[in-house]
Short mmCIF file of C-alpha atoms in Angstrom, two decimals:
data_model
loop_
_atom_site.label_atom_id
_atom_site.label_comp_id
_atom_site.label_asym_id
_atom_site.label_seq_id
_atom_site.Cartn_x
_atom_site.Cartn_y
_atom_site.Cartn_z
CA MET K 1 153.07 136.79 -153.79
CA ALA K 2 151.43 137.81 -150.44
CA LYS K 3 150.74 135.03 -147.97
CA LEU K 4 146.96 134.57 -147.16
CA THR K 5 146.15 133.99 -143.55
CA THR K 6 142.73 135.57 -143.36
CA SER K 7 141.16 132.06 -142.85
CA VAL K 8 141.50 129.27 -140.38
CA SER K 9 142.15 125.64 -140.94
CA LEU K 10 139.40 124.37 -143.48
CA SER K 11 138.65 121.58 -140.92
CA LEU K 12 137.39 124.23 -138.59
CA TYR K 13 134.89 125.82 -140.79
CA PRO K 14 131.97 123.50 -140.13
CA ILE K 15 132.24 124.46 -136.52
CA LEU K 16 132.60 128.15 -137.11
CA LEU K 17 129.60 128.17 -139.50
CA CYS K 18 127.42 126.88 -136.68
CA LEU K 19 128.07 130.11 -134.72
CA PRO K 20 126.03 133.32 -135.29
CA LEU K 21 127.24 135.40 -138.18
CA GLY K 22 129.51 138.35 -137.28
CA ALA K 23 131.48 138.96 -133.98
CA ALA K 24 130.74 136.80 -130.95
CA THR K 25 130.69 138.03 -127.33
CA CYS K 26 133.61 137.09 -125.16
CA GLU K 27 131.51 134.86 -122.91
CA SER K 28 129.94 133.00 -125.76
CA LEU K 29 133.40 131.75 -126.72
CA ALA K 30 133.17 129.37 -123.85
CA LEU K 31 130.61 127.44 -126.00
CA LEU K 32 133.00 127.39 -129.05
CA LYS K 33 133.59 123.81 -130.21
CA LEU K 34 137.03 123.11 -131.75
CA PRO K 35 138.63 119.82 -132.63
CA ASN K 36 140.29 118.10 -129.62
CA THR K 37 139.86 121.35 -127.57
CA SER K 38 137.94 122.37 -124.49
CA ILE K 39 137.35 126.09 -123.78
CA THR K 40 137.61 126.17 -120.04
CA ALA K 41 136.93 129.90 -119.46
CA ALA K 42 136.22 133.08 -121.57
CA GLN K 43 135.66 136.40 -119.77
CA VAL K 44 136.27 140.10 -120.20
CA VAL K 45 139.14 141.48 -118.03
CA ALA K 46 138.59 145.17 -117.25
CA ALA K 47 141.39 147.66 -118.04
CA GLY K 48 144.12 147.43 -115.56
CA LYS K 49 142.56 144.58 -113.57
CA PHE K 50 144.52 141.60 -114.73
CA LEU K 51 146.48 139.61 -112.14
CA PRO K 52 148.31 136.45 -113.18
CA PRO K 53 147.50 133.32 -111.12
CA GLY K 54 149.91 132.18 -108.41
CA GLU K 55 152.45 134.36 -106.68
CA ALA K 56 151.78 138.14 -106.52
CA PRO K 57 153.52 139.97 -109.28
CA SER K 58 156.53 142.18 -108.70
CA PRO K 59 155.85 145.91 -108.28
CA ALA K 60 157.28 146.40 -111.82
CA ASP K 61 155.17 143.82 -113.37
CA LEU K 62 152.09 145.01 -111.52
CA ALA K 63 152.70 148.54 -112.89
CA ILE K 64 152.69 147.02 -116.45
CA TYR K 65 149.55 145.01 -115.82
CA LYS K 66 147.78 148.15 -114.69
CA THR K 67 148.34 149.67 -118.28
CA LEU K 68 146.55 146.82 -119.98
CA PRO K 69 143.36 147.72 -121.90
CA THR K 70 140.10 145.73 -121.58
CA PHE K 71 140.42 142.46 -123.24
CA CYS K 72 138.72 139.06 -123.65
CA ARG K 73 140.77 136.29 -121.91
CA VAL K 74 140.17 132.86 -123.26
CA GLN K 75 141.58 129.71 -121.66
CA GLY K 76 141.57 126.33 -123.19
CA THR K 77 142.99 122.82 -123.24
CA ILE K 78 144.01 120.88 -126.39
CA ARG K 79 144.29 117.13 -126.39
CA PRO K 80 145.36 115.88 -129.83
CA THR K 81 146.35 112.50 -128.34
CA THR K 82 145.23 110.67 -125.11
CA ASP K 83 148.58 111.57 -123.47
CA SER K 84 148.32 115.25 -124.43
CA ASN K 85 147.08 118.08 -122.23
CA ILE K 86 148.23 121.44 -123.93
CA GLU K 87 146.93 124.42 -122.10
CA PHE K 88 146.79 127.83 -123.77
CA GLU K 89 145.46 131.25 -123.46
CA VAL K 90 144.42 133.78 -126.09
CA TRP K 91 144.02 137.41 -125.29
CA LEU K 92 141.77 139.46 -127.51
CA PRO K 93 141.50 143.30 -127.42
CA VAL K 94 137.82 144.28 -126.92
CA ALA K 95 138.38 147.51 -128.79
CA GLY K 96 141.09 148.59 -131.31
CA TRP K 97 142.15 145.20 -132.67
CA ASN K 98 144.88 145.78 -135.27
CA GLY K 99 143.72 142.81 -137.25
CA LYS K 100 146.82 140.81 -136.36
CA TYR K 101 147.81 137.83 -134.28
CA MET K 102 151.07 137.38 -132.34
CA GLY K 103 152.00 133.94 -131.02
CA THR K 104 154.75 133.97 -128.35
CA GLY K 105 157.36 131.39 -127.36
CA ASN K 106 158.57 129.99 -124.06
CA TYR K 107 161.85 129.84 -122.28
CA ASP K 108 163.68 126.66 -121.14
CA SER K 109 161.39 123.62 -120.89
CA ALA K 110 158.21 125.75 -120.98
CA GLY K 111 155.58 124.22 -118.67
CA TYR K 112 153.67 127.50 -118.05
CA ILE K 113 151.50 130.05 -119.71
CA ASN K 114 154.09 132.81 -120.32
CA TYR K 115 152.69 135.74 -118.53
CA PRO K 116 153.18 138.45 -119.63
CA PHE K 117 153.63 136.59 -122.97
CA GLU K 118 157.25 137.41 -123.57
CA SER K 119 160.77 135.92 -123.12
CA PRO K 120 161.65 136.55 -119.53
CA LEU K 121 165.09 137.59 -120.74
CA GLY K 122 163.90 140.48 -123.00
CA ASN K 123 163.66 141.46 -126.68
CA SER K 124 160.14 140.19 -126.99
CA PRO K 125 157.73 143.02 -126.33
CA GLY K 126 155.37 140.91 -124.48
CA LEU K 127 152.43 142.91 -123.16
CA ALA K 128 153.28 145.65 -125.62
CA TYR K 129 151.53 143.31 -128.23
CA LEU K 130 148.25 143.56 -126.43
CA LEU K 131 148.79 147.37 -125.87
CA ALA K 132 149.52 147.64 -129.61
CA GLY K 133 146.19 145.96 -130.49
CA TYR K 134 147.36 142.33 -131.30
CA ALA K 135 145.49 139.29 -130.41
CA THR K 136 148.08 137.19 -128.69
CA SER K 137 148.55 133.78 -127.16
CA SER K 138 150.80 131.54 -125.06
CA THR K 139 150.87 127.84 -124.20
CA ASP K 140 152.42 125.59 -121.57
CA THR K 141 153.23 123.11 -124.52
CA GLY K 142 151.64 120.29 -122.70
CA HIS K 143 153.14 120.04 -119.09
CA LYS K 144 153.28 121.88 -115.83
CA LEU K 145 156.86 121.44 -114.73
CA SER K 146 159.07 124.49 -115.76
CA GLY K 147 162.69 125.42 -115.78
CA PRO K 148 165.17 122.58 -116.03
CA ASP K 149 162.79 119.93 -114.68
CA SER K 150 162.10 117.41 -117.35
CA GLN K 151 160.41 114.64 -115.35
CA TRP K 152 157.23 115.38 -117.28
CA ALA K 153 158.84 113.60 -120.28
CA MET K 154 159.55 110.21 -118.49
CA GLY K 155 157.36 107.59 -120.12
CA HIS K 156 155.41 110.20 -122.11
CA PRO K 157 156.67 110.23 -125.71
CA GLU K 158 153.60 112.20 -126.83
CA LYS K 159 154.34 114.97 -124.28
CA ILE K 160 157.89 115.23 -125.92
CA VAL K 161 156.14 115.69 -129.21
CA ASP K 162 153.88 118.40 -127.75
CA TRP K 163 156.93 120.27 -126.23
CA GLY K 164 159.04 119.68 -129.30
CA TYR K 165 156.62 121.22 -131.86
CA ARG K 166 152.94 120.24 -131.56
CA GLY K 167 151.93 122.46 -128.67
CA ILE K 168 152.98 125.74 -130.53
CA HIS K 169 151.38 124.58 -133.72
CA GLN K 170 148.14 123.44 -132.10
CA THR K 171 147.88 126.75 -130.19
CA ALA K 172 148.31 128.73 -133.46
CA GLU K 173 145.54 126.86 -135.15
CA LYS K 174 143.11 127.11 -132.24
CA SER K 175 144.07 130.76 -131.49
CA LYS K 176 143.20 131.83 -135.06
CA ALA K 177 139.90 129.94 -134.86
CA ILE K 178 139.02 131.79 -131.67
CA ILE K 179 140.10 135.08 -133.27
CA HIS K 180 137.80 134.35 -136.29
CA ALA K 181 134.87 133.61 -133.89
CA PHE K 182 135.30 136.63 -131.71
CA TYR K 183 135.93 139.22 -134.48
CA GLY K 184 133.97 137.61 -137.35
CA GLY K 185 136.98 137.19 -139.43
CA GLY K 186 140.54 135.85 -139.03
CA PRO K 187 143.71 137.76 -138.68
CA LYS K 188 145.09 139.57 -141.70
CA HIS K 189 148.57 138.59 -140.67
CA SER K 190 150.04 136.18 -138.10
CA TYR K 191 153.41 136.56 -136.37
CA PHE K 192 155.48 134.67 -133.80
CA SER K 193 158.25 135.87 -131.56
CA GLY K 194 160.35 133.85 -129.07
CA CYS K 195 163.99 133.64 -127.73
CA SER K 196 165.97 130.64 -126.61
CA ASN K 197 163.62 127.77 -126.52
CA GLY K 198 161.15 130.15 -128.07
CA GLY K 199 163.69 130.74 -130.90
CA ARG K 200 163.75 127.01 -131.47
CA GLN K 201 159.93 126.95 -131.47
CA GLY K 202 159.96 129.66 -134.11
CA LEU K 203 162.27 127.64 -136.35
CA MET K 204 160.22 124.53 -135.83
CA GLU K 205 157.11 126.57 -137.05
CA ALA K 206 159.03 127.61 -140.18
CA GLN K 207 160.22 124.24 -140.91
CA ARG K 208 157.24 122.03 -140.03
CA PHE K 209 154.20 124.30 -140.29
CA PRO K 210 155.02 127.05 -142.77
CA SER K 211 151.39 128.27 -143.08
CA ASP K 212 151.06 128.98 -139.38
CA TYR K 213 152.80 132.38 -139.46
CA ASP K 214 153.51 135.09 -142.05
CA GLY K 215 156.58 136.28 -140.10
CA ILE K 216 158.73 134.80 -137.33
CA ILE K 217 161.30 136.21 -135.03
CA ALA K 218 163.60 133.48 -133.63
CA GLY K 219 166.13 134.75 -131.05
CA ALA K 220 169.17 132.88 -129.79
CA PRO K 221 167.44 129.55 -130.94
CA ALA K 222 168.36 126.40 -129.11
CA ILE K 223 168.50 124.72 -132.44
CA SER K 224 169.95 121.31 -131.50
CA ILE K 225 168.87 120.29 -128.08
CA THR K 226 170.56 116.86 -128.17
CA HIS K 227 173.94 118.39 -129.03
CA LEU K 228 173.58 121.29 -126.57
CA VAL K 229 172.83 118.86 -123.66
CA ALA K 230 175.91 116.93 -124.82
CA ALA K 231 177.99 119.98 -124.46
CA LEU K 232 176.63 120.56 -120.88
CA TRP K 233 177.50 116.99 -119.82
CA MET K 234 180.97 116.98 -121.36
CA ASN K 235 181.96 120.32 -119.95
CA ALA K 236 180.52 119.63 -116.61
CA ARG K 237 182.63 116.34 -116.44
CA ALA K 238 185.76 118.15 -117.50
CA ILE K 239 185.19 120.84 -114.84
CA GLU K 240 184.47 118.25 -112.10
CA ALA K 241 187.46 116.09 -113.04
CA ASP K 242 189.72 118.21 -110.75
CA PRO K 243 188.76 120.75 -108.09
CA ALA K 244 191.67 122.82 -109.31
CA ASN K 245 189.69 123.36 -112.56
CA LYS K 246 187.19 125.61 -110.85
CA ILE K 247 187.37 129.34 -111.73
CA PRO K 248 185.93 131.52 -109.06
CA PRO K 249 183.71 134.49 -109.95
CA ALA K 250 186.30 136.86 -108.55
CA LYS K 251 188.60 135.99 -111.46
CA VAL K 252 186.02 136.74 -114.23
CA PRO K 253 186.74 140.48 -114.38
CA ALA K 254 190.51 139.85 -115.06
CA VAL K 255 189.70 137.32 -117.90
CA GLN K 256 187.11 139.58 -119.45
CA SER K 257 189.44 142.68 -119.31
CA ALA K 258 192.32 140.67 -120.86
CA MET K 259 190.01 139.59 -123.76
CA LEU K 260 188.98 143.15 -124.33
CA ALA K 261 192.57 144.48 -124.23
CA ALA K 262 193.51 141.82 -126.86
CA CYS K 263 190.52 142.21 -129.14
CA ASP K 264 188.43 145.33 -128.50
CA THR K 265 190.07 147.38 -131.22
CA LEU K 266 190.08 144.74 -133.92
CA ASP K 267 187.14 146.51 -135.57
CA GLY K 268 189.05 149.85 -135.46
CA LEU K 269 187.14 151.19 -132.44
CA LYS K 270 187.89 151.09 -128.76
CA ASP K 271 184.30 150.88 -127.45
CA GLY K 272 184.30 147.98 -124.79
CA LEU K 273 182.89 145.53 -127.30
CA ILE K 274 184.39 142.70 -129.31
CA ASP K 275 182.49 143.22 -132.62
CA ASP K 276 183.13 139.72 -134.11
CA PRO K 277 184.53 137.33 -131.49
CA ARG K 278 185.62 134.91 -134.29
CA GLU K 279 188.43 137.30 -135.10
CA CYS K 280 189.55 137.32 -131.52
CA HIS K 281 192.38 134.68 -130.91
CA PHE K 282 192.70 135.31 -127.28
CA ASP K 283 194.72 132.54 -125.38
CA PRO K 284 193.99 132.20 -121.66
CA ALA K 285 197.56 131.35 -121.17
CA ALA K 286 198.21 135.06 -121.32
CA LEU K 287 196.89 135.18 -117.84
CA LEU K 288 198.95 132.32 -116.41
CA CYS K 289 200.08 133.08 -112.90
CA ARG K 290 203.74 133.78 -112.93
CA GLU K 291 204.01 134.08 -109.15
CA ALA K 292 201.51 133.51 -106.38
CA GLU K 293 197.95 132.84 -107.47
CA SER K 294 195.61 135.86 -107.38
CA ASP K 295 192.26 137.03 -108.74
CA ALA K 296 194.30 138.68 -111.51
CA CYS K 297 195.70 135.44 -112.99
CA LEU K 298 194.90 131.83 -113.85
CA THR K 299 196.43 128.65 -112.72
CA GLN K 300 197.53 126.09 -115.39
CA PRO K 301 194.42 123.89 -114.80
CA GLN K 302 192.24 126.93 -115.14
CA VAL K 303 193.89 127.88 -118.42
CA GLU K 304 193.35 124.32 -119.68
CA ILE K 305 189.72 124.20 -118.73
CA LEU K 306 188.96 127.53 -120.51
CA ARG K 307 190.64 126.25 -123.52
CA LYS K 308 188.27 123.28 -123.49
CA ILE K 309 185.21 125.46 -123.03
CA TYR K 310 186.34 127.56 -126.09
CA ALA K 311 187.20 124.46 -128.13
CA GLY K 312 183.65 122.89 -128.18
CA ILE K 313 182.67 119.27 -127.97
CA ARG K 314 184.06 116.74 -130.51
CA THR K 315 183.85 113.01 -131.01
CA SER K 316 187.04 110.84 -130.67
CA LYS K 317 187.46 111.33 -134.47
CA GLY K 318 187.23 115.16 -134.25
CA GLU K 319 183.76 115.62 -135.56
CA LEU K 320 182.33 118.81 -133.95
CA ILE K 321 179.22 118.11 -131.93
CA TYR K 322 178.61 121.58 -130.38
CA PRO K 323 180.75 124.60 -130.76
CA GLY K 324 182.43 126.34 -127.74
CA ASN K 325 182.25 129.76 -126.14
CA LEU K 326 183.54 132.67 -128.10
CA PRO K 327 185.69 135.45 -126.35
CA GLY K 328 183.57 137.83 -124.47
CA ALA K 329 180.91 135.27 -123.31
CA ASP K 330 180.45 134.73 -119.64
CA PHE K 331 182.17 131.40 -119.22
CA GLN K 332 180.86 131.24 -115.70
CA PHE K 333 177.67 129.81 -117.18
CA TRP K 334 179.57 126.45 -117.38
CA PHE K 335 180.70 126.49 -113.74
CA GLY K 336 177.34 127.03 -112.20
CA LEU K 337 175.07 124.48 -113.89
CA PRO K 338 172.71 122.89 -111.28
CA LYS K 339 172.70 119.07 -111.08
CA VAL K 340 169.09 119.03 -111.83
CA VAL K 341 169.84 120.54 -115.27
CA LEU K 342 172.61 117.94 -116.00
CA LYS K 343 170.55 115.00 -114.99
CA ASN K 344 167.06 115.78 -116.02
CA ARG K 345 167.64 116.35 -119.80
CA GLY K 346 169.26 112.99 -120.08
CA ALA K 347 167.50 110.86 -117.49
CA TYR K 348 163.92 111.85 -118.48
CA LEU K 349 163.85 113.71 -121.81
CA ILE K 350 166.34 111.64 -123.78
CA PHE K 351 167.30 108.35 -122.26
CA GLN K 352 164.16 107.62 -120.44
CA ASN K 353 166.02 106.11 -117.45
CA GLN K 354 165.68 107.77 -114.02
CA ASP K 355 168.95 106.24 -112.92
CA TRP K 356 170.87 107.65 -115.79
CA ASP K 357 174.02 109.70 -114.81
CA TYR K 358 175.76 112.25 -117.04
CA HIS K 359 179.15 110.73 -115.91
CA SER K 360 178.38 107.69 -117.99
CA PHE K 361 177.79 109.62 -121.24
CA ASN K 362 179.86 108.58 -124.20
CA VAL K 363 179.89 111.26 -126.84
CA ASP K 364 180.62 108.72 -129.68
CA ARG K 365 177.76 106.31 -128.69
CA ASP K 366 175.18 108.42 -127.00
CA VAL K 367 174.88 111.50 -129.28
CA LYS K 368 173.78 109.13 -132.02
CA ILE K 369 171.35 107.52 -129.68
CA ALA K 370 169.94 110.87 -128.64
CA ASP K 371 169.55 112.06 -132.23
CA GLU K 372 167.78 108.87 -133.20
CA THR K 373 165.34 108.71 -130.30
CA VAL K 374 164.24 112.36 -129.62
CA GLY K 375 166.33 114.50 -132.09
CA GLU K 376 163.65 114.41 -134.75
CA LYS K 377 161.05 115.62 -132.26
CA VAL K 378 163.13 118.43 -130.52
CA ASN K 379 165.77 119.66 -132.83
CA ALA K 380 165.12 122.42 -135.32
CA ARG K 381 167.94 121.68 -137.64
CA ASP K 382 166.22 121.39 -141.12
CA PRO K 383 167.71 124.11 -143.41
CA ASN K 384 165.16 123.55 -146.16
CA LEU K 385 162.62 126.44 -145.67
CA THR K 386 161.29 126.40 -149.31
CA ALA K 387 157.68 125.87 -148.26
CA PHE K 388 157.81 128.80 -145.77
CA LYS K 389 159.45 131.05 -148.38
CA ASN K 390 156.96 129.90 -151.19
CA LEU K 391 154.04 130.78 -148.90
CA GLY K 392 155.54 134.36 -148.52
CA GLY K 393 156.84 133.80 -144.99
CA LYS K 394 159.52 135.99 -143.61
CA LEU K 395 162.11 134.99 -140.94
CA ILE K 396 164.37 137.22 -138.77
CA VAL K 397 166.86 135.30 -136.56
CA PHE K 398 168.96 137.26 -133.91
CA GLN K 399 171.84 136.13 -131.83
CA GLY K 400 174.14 137.66 -129.22
CA TRP K 401 177.84 137.28 -129.94
CA SER K 402 178.46 137.04 -126.14
CA ASP K 403 175.85 134.24 -125.54
CA ALA K 404 177.38 131.39 -123.47
CA ASN K 405 173.94 129.30 -123.53
CA ALA K 406 173.07 129.08 -127.16
CA ALA K 407 176.36 129.04 -129.06
CA PRO K 408 176.60 131.87 -131.67
CA ALA K 409 178.65 129.60 -133.92
CA ASN K 410 175.68 127.05 -133.84
CA THR K 411 173.24 129.84 -135.00
CA LEU K 412 175.60 130.89 -137.72
CA ASP K 413 176.14 127.33 -138.95
CA TYR K 414 172.42 126.84 -139.22
CA TYR K 415 171.88 130.08 -141.16
CA GLU K 416 174.68 129.43 -143.52
CA LYS K 417 173.19 125.92 -144.28
CA VAL K 418 169.89 127.66 -145.04
CA VAL K 419 171.75 129.96 -147.47
CA ALA K 420 173.56 126.94 -148.96
CA ASN K 421 170.46 125.02 -149.33
CA MET K 422 168.35 127.57 -150.93
CA GLY K 423 170.91 129.80 -152.58
CA GLN K 424 172.01 133.28 -151.60
CA MET K 425 169.38 135.01 -153.65
CA ASP K 426 166.43 133.03 -152.47
CA ALA K 427 167.51 132.97 -148.83
CA GLY K 428 167.80 136.71 -148.98
CA ARG K 429 164.29 137.14 -150.24
CA PHE K 430 162.76 135.78 -146.89
CA SER K 431 165.43 135.56 -144.17
CA ARG K 432 167.69 137.81 -142.17
CA LEU K 433 170.21 137.06 -139.46
CA TYR K 434 171.34 139.80 -136.93
CA MET K 435 174.34 139.17 -134.77
CA VAL K 436 174.46 141.35 -131.76
CA PRO K 437 177.90 142.40 -130.43
CA GLY K 438 178.24 142.29 -126.67
CA MET K 439 174.76 140.74 -126.07
CA GLU K 440 174.44 137.59 -123.92
CA HIS K 441 171.42 135.13 -123.96
CA CYS K 442 168.45 137.01 -125.39
CA GLY K 443 169.61 140.16 -123.63
CA GLY K 444 172.06 141.46 -121.03
CA GLY K 445 175.75 142.03 -121.58
CA PRO K 446 177.69 145.21 -122.32
CA GLY K 447 176.49 145.86 -125.76
CA PRO K 448 173.13 147.46 -127.03
CA ASN K 449 170.63 144.77 -126.22
CA SER K 450 167.18 146.16 -126.55
CA PHE K 451 165.53 146.00 -129.96
CA GLY K 452 162.35 144.02 -129.70
CA ALA K 453 159.91 146.75 -130.84
CA PRO K 454 162.01 147.92 -133.87
CA MET K 455 162.66 144.31 -134.92
CA THR K 456 158.93 143.54 -134.82
CA ALA K 457 158.16 146.66 -136.81
CA ALA K 458 160.81 145.76 -139.35
CA LEU K 459 159.30 142.23 -139.80
CA GLU K 460 155.79 143.73 -140.26
CA ARG K 461 156.95 146.10 -142.93
CA TRP K 462 158.62 143.23 -144.80
CA VAL K 463 155.52 141.05 -144.62
CA GLU K 464 152.90 143.67 -145.23
CA GLN K 465 154.76 146.12 -147.47
CA GLY K 466 157.54 144.02 -149.10
CA ALA K 467 160.21 146.27 -147.65
CA ALA K 468 163.10 143.98 -146.69
CA PRO K 469 164.76 144.96 -143.37
CA ASP K 470 168.12 146.68 -143.37
CA ARG K 471 169.71 148.09 -140.21
CA ILE K 472 167.79 147.73 -136.93
CA ILE K 473 168.64 150.12 -134.06
CA ALA K 474 169.56 148.55 -130.78
CA THR K 475 169.60 150.50 -127.62
CA LYS K 476 171.58 150.02 -124.47
CA TYR K 477 169.81 151.57 -121.49
CA LYS K 478 171.66 152.62 -118.35
CA SER K 479 169.62 149.96 -116.67
CA ASP K 480 168.89 147.03 -119.09
CA PHE K 481 165.36 147.05 -120.58
CA ASN K 482 164.35 150.03 -118.44
CA SER K 483 163.82 152.91 -120.77
CA SER K 484 163.15 155.31 -118.04
CA SER K 485 166.84 154.95 -116.87
CA GLY K 486 167.96 156.75 -119.91
CA ILE K 487 169.88 155.75 -123.05
CA ALA K 488 173.54 154.84 -122.67
CA ARG K 489 174.23 153.99 -126.31
CA THR K 490 172.58 153.03 -129.59
CA ARG K 491 174.09 150.91 -132.44
CA PRO K 492 172.78 149.66 -135.70
CA LEU K 493 172.37 145.87 -136.08
CA CYS K 494 173.29 144.87 -139.57
CA PRO K 495 171.96 141.92 -141.59
CA TYR K 496 174.68 139.22 -141.67
CA PRO K 497 177.37 139.21 -142.99
CA GLN K 498 177.37 142.99 -142.90
CA VAL K 499 178.90 144.69 -139.84
CA ALA K 500 178.42 148.14 -138.30
CA ARG K 501 181.46 150.47 -138.95
CA TYR K 502 182.11 153.86 -137.47
CA ARG K 503 181.88 156.73 -139.93
CA GLY K 504 184.90 158.48 -138.26
CA SER K 505 183.18 161.50 -136.63
CA GLY K 506 180.53 162.04 -133.98
CA SER K 507 179.79 160.11 -130.83
CA ILE K 508 180.51 156.31 -130.81
CA ASP K 509 177.41 156.04 -128.73
CA ASP K 510 175.10 157.30 -131.48
CA ALA K 511 173.89 154.82 -134.12
CA ALA K 512 173.62 157.68 -136.67
CA ASN K 513 177.38 157.66 -136.89
CA PHE K 514 177.64 154.08 -138.07
CA VAL K 515 177.12 152.41 -141.45
CA CYS K 516 176.41 148.83 -142.31
CA ARG K 517 178.91 147.40 -144.76
CA ALA K 518 180.63 144.08 -145.81
CA PRO K 519 183.40 143.10 -143.52
#
């Protein structure tokens, strides 16, 4: 049964009915009255004239902004509680609206309107949504401090709720009401796309607000914030325990080369990629220095710290809290974490104690405290997506196998719990997982890592035509995400648990020469 999203929340209808029938002008949207919402600005932006507030955009971004069509830019603030201040923007094509709405996610702690409405690490087409005729939106999720800074959460439990899930939900509701007012009718279909924290936001929408979106793309989702930060703290402490544990960047190429030499051909193809790192049982001891230390080998302390990073974080009883790196991922992620990252998540977001120090963290005691205090607000771990499925919702999750930030094993574990909870057949009717060989966090890495547009198109076909996605073509450009640099390689992404296998003839850099099949 098709999911109906042509209307907005029933609670908004009395307000909308007070407006003139038919489409409104852009400027008149400034007078629109929505619950707990102030429209602070509504103005037409001429084609190619948009400039984001703040610092001047880079030449590359400026070139993109110059391609934008004329659109109506609506800015607003939502205050569902006295401690909430959720700023958002909706961009509405003045001509050529395709009848659809695309909500976009944020990276890291949010805290900003996400110009140009995309994941900064790629695989969310961003401004391409407006160019393709979508009405699209972004929100700061209720605070202004971005990146790893979590001081906004200190003493503000409602802001934690806003960041955890309410900001994205409220923005979806208000955006659809604004769309309805501007065009004289709501969107035929509503979609969401985000990666990293944006992937977590997408899963939160499917779990908590299944009627907000017809289709969701959730990339590299930070599913369990409280357990991810536990891994940050425990690995940081292990690395800091002895200066000899530090692995300098100069040694990374040797380790990565050794992993490839051990595991590249496990899938029957020597292509510079580890297809499924779970099958790679590389032991860092293979690089143990036999003579004088050099960039080509590891000392015994360096071997041991890598083993810890691969092993994941466990309680004293052996319970896995957060899975470790997989071979091929850039383990340098764990050696360069700024102190502000390590402190802020615990001091301000979780334990509400500005004097908290991660060196005092006790995994047996404090993970439980974190789960009980903020876990329900920020973790997207509920595998019961029955309501989303029953409303006709479709979910695509993607994850890079070489991601050191959001552990691939954590995404796999969540997806397999969804399948176990709902049954293989039911899960297959509305969800797909795509594991991406050689891709790092939301993009980057040696594998084909650009697929945002074809994945969005596949989701739309599934929602609008009932055609479930099969293989999705990923591209590796010679310069990542720069299509003008030329194509280096294409590969099919296969719905998990299928994998891409070479047919045996033709170029290994051409997706046409691969087939998706069971491992």
